[in-house]
PDB file of C-alpha atoms in Angstrom:
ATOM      1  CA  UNK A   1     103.217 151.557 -49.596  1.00 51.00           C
ATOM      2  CA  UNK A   2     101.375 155.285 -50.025  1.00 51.00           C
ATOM      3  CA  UNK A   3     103.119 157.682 -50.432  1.00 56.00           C
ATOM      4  CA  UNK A   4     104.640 159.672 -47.692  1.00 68.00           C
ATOM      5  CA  UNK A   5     101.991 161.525 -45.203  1.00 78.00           C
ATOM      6  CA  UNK A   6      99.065 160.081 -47.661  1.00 92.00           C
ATOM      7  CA  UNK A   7      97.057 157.140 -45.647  1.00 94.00           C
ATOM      8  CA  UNK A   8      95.187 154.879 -47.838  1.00 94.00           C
ATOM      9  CA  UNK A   9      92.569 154.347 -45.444  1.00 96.00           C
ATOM     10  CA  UNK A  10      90.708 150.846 -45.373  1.00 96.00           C
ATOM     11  CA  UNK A  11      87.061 151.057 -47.184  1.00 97.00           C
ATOM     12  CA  UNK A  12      84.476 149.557 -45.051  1.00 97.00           C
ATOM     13  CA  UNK A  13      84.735 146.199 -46.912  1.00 98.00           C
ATOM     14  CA  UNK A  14      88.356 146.157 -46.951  1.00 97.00           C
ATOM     15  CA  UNK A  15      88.073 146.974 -42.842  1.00 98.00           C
ATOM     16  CA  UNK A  16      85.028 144.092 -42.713  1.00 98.00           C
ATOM     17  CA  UNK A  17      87.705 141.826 -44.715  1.00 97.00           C
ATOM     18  CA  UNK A  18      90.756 142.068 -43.434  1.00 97.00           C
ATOM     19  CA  UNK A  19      89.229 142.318 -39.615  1.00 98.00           C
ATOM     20  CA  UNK A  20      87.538 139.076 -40.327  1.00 97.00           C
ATOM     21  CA  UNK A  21      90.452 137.525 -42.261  1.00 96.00           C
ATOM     22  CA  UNK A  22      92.529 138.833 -38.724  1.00 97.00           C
ATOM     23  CA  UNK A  23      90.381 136.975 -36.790  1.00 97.00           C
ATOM     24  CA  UNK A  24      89.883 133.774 -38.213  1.00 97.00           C
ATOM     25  CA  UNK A  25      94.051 133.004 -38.370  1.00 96.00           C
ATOM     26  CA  UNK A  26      94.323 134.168 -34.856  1.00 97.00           C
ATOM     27  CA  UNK A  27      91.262 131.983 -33.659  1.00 97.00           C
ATOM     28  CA  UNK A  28      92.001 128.670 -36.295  1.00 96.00           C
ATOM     29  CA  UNK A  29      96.094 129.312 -34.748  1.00 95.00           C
ATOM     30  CA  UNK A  30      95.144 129.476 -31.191  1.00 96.00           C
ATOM     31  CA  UNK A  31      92.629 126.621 -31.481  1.00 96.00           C
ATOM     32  CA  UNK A  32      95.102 124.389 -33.325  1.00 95.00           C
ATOM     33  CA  UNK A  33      97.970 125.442 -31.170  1.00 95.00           C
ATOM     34  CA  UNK A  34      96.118 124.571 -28.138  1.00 95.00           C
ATOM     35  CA  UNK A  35      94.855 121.272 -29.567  1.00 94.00           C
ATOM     36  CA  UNK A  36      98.715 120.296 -30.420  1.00 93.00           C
ATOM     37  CA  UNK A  37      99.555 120.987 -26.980  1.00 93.00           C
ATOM     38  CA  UNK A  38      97.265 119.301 -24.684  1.00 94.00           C
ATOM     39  CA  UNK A  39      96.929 116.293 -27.240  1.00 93.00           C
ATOM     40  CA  UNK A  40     100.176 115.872 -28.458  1.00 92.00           C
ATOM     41  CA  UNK A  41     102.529 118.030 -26.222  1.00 90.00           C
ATOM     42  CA  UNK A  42     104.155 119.820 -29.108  1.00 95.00           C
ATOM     43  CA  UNK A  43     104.042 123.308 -29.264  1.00 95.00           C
ATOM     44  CA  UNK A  44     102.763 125.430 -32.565  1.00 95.00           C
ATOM     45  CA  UNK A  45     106.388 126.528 -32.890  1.00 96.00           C
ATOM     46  CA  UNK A  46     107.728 123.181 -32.237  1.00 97.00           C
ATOM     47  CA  UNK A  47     105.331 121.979 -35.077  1.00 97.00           C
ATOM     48  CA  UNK A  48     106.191 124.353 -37.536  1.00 96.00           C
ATOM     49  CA  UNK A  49     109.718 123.653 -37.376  1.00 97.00           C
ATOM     50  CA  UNK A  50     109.464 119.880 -37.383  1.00 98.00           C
ATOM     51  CA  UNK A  51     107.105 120.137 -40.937  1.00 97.00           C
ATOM     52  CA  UNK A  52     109.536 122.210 -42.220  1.00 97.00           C
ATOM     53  CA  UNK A  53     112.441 119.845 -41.623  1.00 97.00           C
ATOM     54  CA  UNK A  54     110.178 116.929 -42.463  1.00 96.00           C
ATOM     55  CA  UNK A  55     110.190 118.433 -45.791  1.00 94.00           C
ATOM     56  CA  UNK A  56     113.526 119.156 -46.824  1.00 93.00           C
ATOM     57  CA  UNK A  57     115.483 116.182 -47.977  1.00 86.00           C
ATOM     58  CA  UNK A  58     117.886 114.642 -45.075  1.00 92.00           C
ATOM     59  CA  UNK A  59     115.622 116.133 -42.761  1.00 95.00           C
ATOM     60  CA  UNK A  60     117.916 118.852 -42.618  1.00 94.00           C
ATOM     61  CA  UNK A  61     118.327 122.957 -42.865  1.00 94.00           C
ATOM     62  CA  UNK A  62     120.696 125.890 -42.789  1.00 92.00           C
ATOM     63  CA  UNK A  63     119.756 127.810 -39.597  1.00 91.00           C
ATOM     64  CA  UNK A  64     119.247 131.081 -41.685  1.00 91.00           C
ATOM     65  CA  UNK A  65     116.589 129.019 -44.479  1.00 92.00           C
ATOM     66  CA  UNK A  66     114.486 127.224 -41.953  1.00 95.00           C
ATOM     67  CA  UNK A  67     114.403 131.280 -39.922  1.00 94.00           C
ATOM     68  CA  UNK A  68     113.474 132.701 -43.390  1.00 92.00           C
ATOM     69  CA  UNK A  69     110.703 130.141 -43.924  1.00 92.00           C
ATOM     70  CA  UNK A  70     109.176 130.557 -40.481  1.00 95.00           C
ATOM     71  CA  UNK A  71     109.501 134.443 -40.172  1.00 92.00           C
ATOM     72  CA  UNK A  72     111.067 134.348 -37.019  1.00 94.00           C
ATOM     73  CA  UNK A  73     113.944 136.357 -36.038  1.00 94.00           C
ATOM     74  CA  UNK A  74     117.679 135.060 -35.428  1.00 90.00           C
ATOM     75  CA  UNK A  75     117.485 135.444 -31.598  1.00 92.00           C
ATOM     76  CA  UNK A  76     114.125 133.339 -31.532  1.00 94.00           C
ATOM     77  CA  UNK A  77     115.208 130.578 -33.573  1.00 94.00           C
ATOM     78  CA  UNK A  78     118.333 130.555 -31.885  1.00 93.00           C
ATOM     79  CA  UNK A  79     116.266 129.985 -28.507  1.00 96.00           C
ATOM     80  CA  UNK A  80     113.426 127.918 -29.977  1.00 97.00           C
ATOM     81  CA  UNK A  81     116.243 125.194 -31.521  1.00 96.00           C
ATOM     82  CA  UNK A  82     118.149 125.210 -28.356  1.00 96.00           C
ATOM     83  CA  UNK A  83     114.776 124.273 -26.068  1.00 96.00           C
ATOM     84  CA  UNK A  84     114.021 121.681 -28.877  1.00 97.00           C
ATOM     85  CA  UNK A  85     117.684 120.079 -28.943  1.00 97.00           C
ATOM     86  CA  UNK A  86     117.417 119.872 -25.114  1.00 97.00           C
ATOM     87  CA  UNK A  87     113.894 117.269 -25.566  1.00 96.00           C
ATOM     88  CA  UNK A  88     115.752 115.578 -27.714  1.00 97.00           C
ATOM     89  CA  UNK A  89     113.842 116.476 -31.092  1.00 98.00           C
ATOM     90  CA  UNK A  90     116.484 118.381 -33.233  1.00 98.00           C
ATOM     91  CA  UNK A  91     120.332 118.691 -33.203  1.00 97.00           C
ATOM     92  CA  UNK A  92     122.722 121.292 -34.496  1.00 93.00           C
ATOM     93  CA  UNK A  93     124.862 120.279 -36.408  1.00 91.00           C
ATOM     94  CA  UNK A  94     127.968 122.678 -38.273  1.00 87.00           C
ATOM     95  CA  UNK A  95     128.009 123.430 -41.640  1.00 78.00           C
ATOM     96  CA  UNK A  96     131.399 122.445 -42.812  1.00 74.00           C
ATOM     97  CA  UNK A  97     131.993 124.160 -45.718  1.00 72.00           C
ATOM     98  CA  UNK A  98     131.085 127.601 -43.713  1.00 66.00           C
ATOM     99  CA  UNK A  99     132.188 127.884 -40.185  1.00 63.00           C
ATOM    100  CA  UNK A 100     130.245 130.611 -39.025  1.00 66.00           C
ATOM    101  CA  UNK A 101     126.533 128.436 -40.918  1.00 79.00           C
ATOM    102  CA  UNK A 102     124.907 125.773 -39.246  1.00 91.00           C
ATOM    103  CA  UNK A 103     122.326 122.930 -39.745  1.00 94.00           C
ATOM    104  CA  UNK A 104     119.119 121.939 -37.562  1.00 96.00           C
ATOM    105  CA  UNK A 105     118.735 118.548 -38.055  1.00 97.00           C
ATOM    106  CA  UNK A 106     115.556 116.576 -37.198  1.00 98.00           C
ATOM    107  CA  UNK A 107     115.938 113.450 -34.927  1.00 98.00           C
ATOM    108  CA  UNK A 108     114.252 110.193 -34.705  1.00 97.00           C
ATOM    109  CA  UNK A 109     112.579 112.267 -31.487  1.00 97.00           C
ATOM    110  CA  UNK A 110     111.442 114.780 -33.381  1.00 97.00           C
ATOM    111  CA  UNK A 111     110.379 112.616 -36.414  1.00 97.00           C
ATOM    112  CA  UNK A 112     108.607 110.206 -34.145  1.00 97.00           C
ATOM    113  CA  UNK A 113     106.631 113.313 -32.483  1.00 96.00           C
ATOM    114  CA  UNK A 114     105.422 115.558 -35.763  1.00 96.00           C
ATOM    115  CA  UNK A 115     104.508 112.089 -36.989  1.00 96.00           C
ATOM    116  CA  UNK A 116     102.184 111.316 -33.826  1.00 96.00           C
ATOM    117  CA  UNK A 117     101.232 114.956 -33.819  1.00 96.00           C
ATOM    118  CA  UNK A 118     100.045 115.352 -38.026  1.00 95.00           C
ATOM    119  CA  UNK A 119      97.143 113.109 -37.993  1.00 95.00           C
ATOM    120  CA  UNK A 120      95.275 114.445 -35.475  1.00 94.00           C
ATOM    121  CA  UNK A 121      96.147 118.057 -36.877  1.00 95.00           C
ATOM    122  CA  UNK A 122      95.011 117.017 -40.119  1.00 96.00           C
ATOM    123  CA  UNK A 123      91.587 115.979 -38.686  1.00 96.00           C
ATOM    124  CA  UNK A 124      91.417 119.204 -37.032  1.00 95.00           C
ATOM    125  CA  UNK A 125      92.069 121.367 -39.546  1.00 96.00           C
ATOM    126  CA  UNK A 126      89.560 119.389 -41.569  1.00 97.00           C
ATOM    127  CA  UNK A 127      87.232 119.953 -38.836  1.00 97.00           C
ATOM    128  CA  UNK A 128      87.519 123.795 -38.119  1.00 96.00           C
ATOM    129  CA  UNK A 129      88.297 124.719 -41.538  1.00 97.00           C
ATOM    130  CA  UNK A 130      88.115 122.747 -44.365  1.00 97.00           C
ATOM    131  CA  UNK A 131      84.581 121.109 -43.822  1.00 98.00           C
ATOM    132  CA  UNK A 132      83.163 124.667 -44.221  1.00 97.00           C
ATOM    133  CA  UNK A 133      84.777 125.938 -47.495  1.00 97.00           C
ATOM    134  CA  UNK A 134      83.746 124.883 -51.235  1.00 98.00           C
ATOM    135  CA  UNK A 135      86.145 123.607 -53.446  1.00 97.00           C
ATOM    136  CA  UNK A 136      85.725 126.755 -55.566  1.00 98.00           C
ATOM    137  CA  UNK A 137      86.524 128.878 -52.227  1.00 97.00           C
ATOM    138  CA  UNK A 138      89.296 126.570 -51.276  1.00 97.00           C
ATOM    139  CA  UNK A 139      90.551 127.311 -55.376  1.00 98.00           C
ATOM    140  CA  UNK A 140      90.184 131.082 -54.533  1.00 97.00           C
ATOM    141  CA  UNK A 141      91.671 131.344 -50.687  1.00 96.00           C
ATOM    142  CA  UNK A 142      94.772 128.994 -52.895  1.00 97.00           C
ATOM    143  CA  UNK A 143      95.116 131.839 -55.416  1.00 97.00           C
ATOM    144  CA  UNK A 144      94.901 134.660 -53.179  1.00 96.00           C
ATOM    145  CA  UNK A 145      97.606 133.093 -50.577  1.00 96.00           C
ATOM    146  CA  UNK A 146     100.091 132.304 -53.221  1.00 96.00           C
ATOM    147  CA  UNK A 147      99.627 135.783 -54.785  1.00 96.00           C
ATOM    148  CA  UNK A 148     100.530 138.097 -51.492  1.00 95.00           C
ATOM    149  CA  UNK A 149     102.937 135.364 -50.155  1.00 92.00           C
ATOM    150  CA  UNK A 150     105.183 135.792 -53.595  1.00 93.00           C
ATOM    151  CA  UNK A 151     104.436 139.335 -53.455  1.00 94.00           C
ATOM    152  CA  UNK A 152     105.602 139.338 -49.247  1.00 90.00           C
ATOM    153  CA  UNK A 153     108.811 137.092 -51.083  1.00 87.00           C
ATOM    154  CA  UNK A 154     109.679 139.436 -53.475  1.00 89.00           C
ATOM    155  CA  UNK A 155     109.505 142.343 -50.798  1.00 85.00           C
ATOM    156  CA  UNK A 156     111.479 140.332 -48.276  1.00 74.00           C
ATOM    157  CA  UNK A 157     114.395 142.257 -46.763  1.00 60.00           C
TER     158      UNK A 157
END
C-alpha cells in the first residue's frame, strides 16, 4: 500500500479498468449464480465448495484449507457446511490426528449434484465469456490472474 496519508489515486484508465473489470465479475457471477440456481438448484457457494472438494484427492478437506481457498471466513463456512450436510451433499468428518481440525467430505449427493450442475456451467461460461475473448486475450487475462492471485497469496494474513 501508499504510504501513510498519501492516496495513490486511480488514473482515468486505471478508474475505466478496474470499474469495468468490477463489473464484468459481478455481472458474469450473478448471471452464472442465477443460472446454477434455477437450472440446477445449487447455489454459487454450494458450487464452489463442491469443485473444490471434487478436486482434492478422497474428495476430502481440512475445514481451515477448503476456507482459505474460498476466502470465506470461519463463521461462514462453518454455516455454509452445516446447510450443505443437512441436503445431504457433504459430511464432517474429525480429523483424528488433531482433535480440535476437521474434514468436509463430499458425498455421493454432492458428487452426483456438481456433476449434473458442471456441464451446463461449462456451456455457460463458454457462452457469456469465453466465445468473446481471443486466445491471445484469454493468454493475457491467464497471466494477469495468476500474477495478483500469487501476489494476494503471498500477502495472505
Amino acid at each position: 500500500m501508499g504510504e501513510q496519508g498519501a492516496v495513490r489515486w486511480l488514473t482515468a484508465d486505471e478508474q475505466r479498468a478496474w470499474r469495468g473489470f468490477v463489473r464484468l465479475h459481478e455481472r458474469l457471477g450473478g448471471r452464472l449464480g442465477r443460472m446454477l440456481q434455477s437450472e440446477s438448484n445449487v447455489s454459487p457457494a454450494d458450487f464452489a465448495v463442491l469443485v473444490n472438494l471434487t478436486d482434492v484427492p478422497d474428495g476430502r478437506q481440512r475445514y481451515q484449507d477448503l476456507a482459505r481457498a474460498l476466502e470465506w471466513e470461519k463463521s461462514r463456512m462453518s454455516h455454509h457446511i452445516a446447510r450443505m450436510a443437512g441436503r445431504g451433499m457433504v459430511v464432517r468428518e474429525e480429523c483424528p490426528e488433531d482433535g480440535r481440525g476437521a474434514f468436509v467430505v463430499i458425498t455421493d449427493v454432492g458428487r452426483a449434484a456438481v456433476e449434473a450442475a458442471a456441464p451446463r456451467h461449462v456451456e455457460a461460461v463458454r457462452e457469456l465469456f469465453m466465445d468473446h475473448v481471443t486466445p491471445a486475450e484469454l493468454r493475457v487475462l491467464t497471466e494477469i490472474s495468476e500474477r495478483v492471485i500469487g501476489k494476494l497469496d503471498e500477502t495472505r494474513s
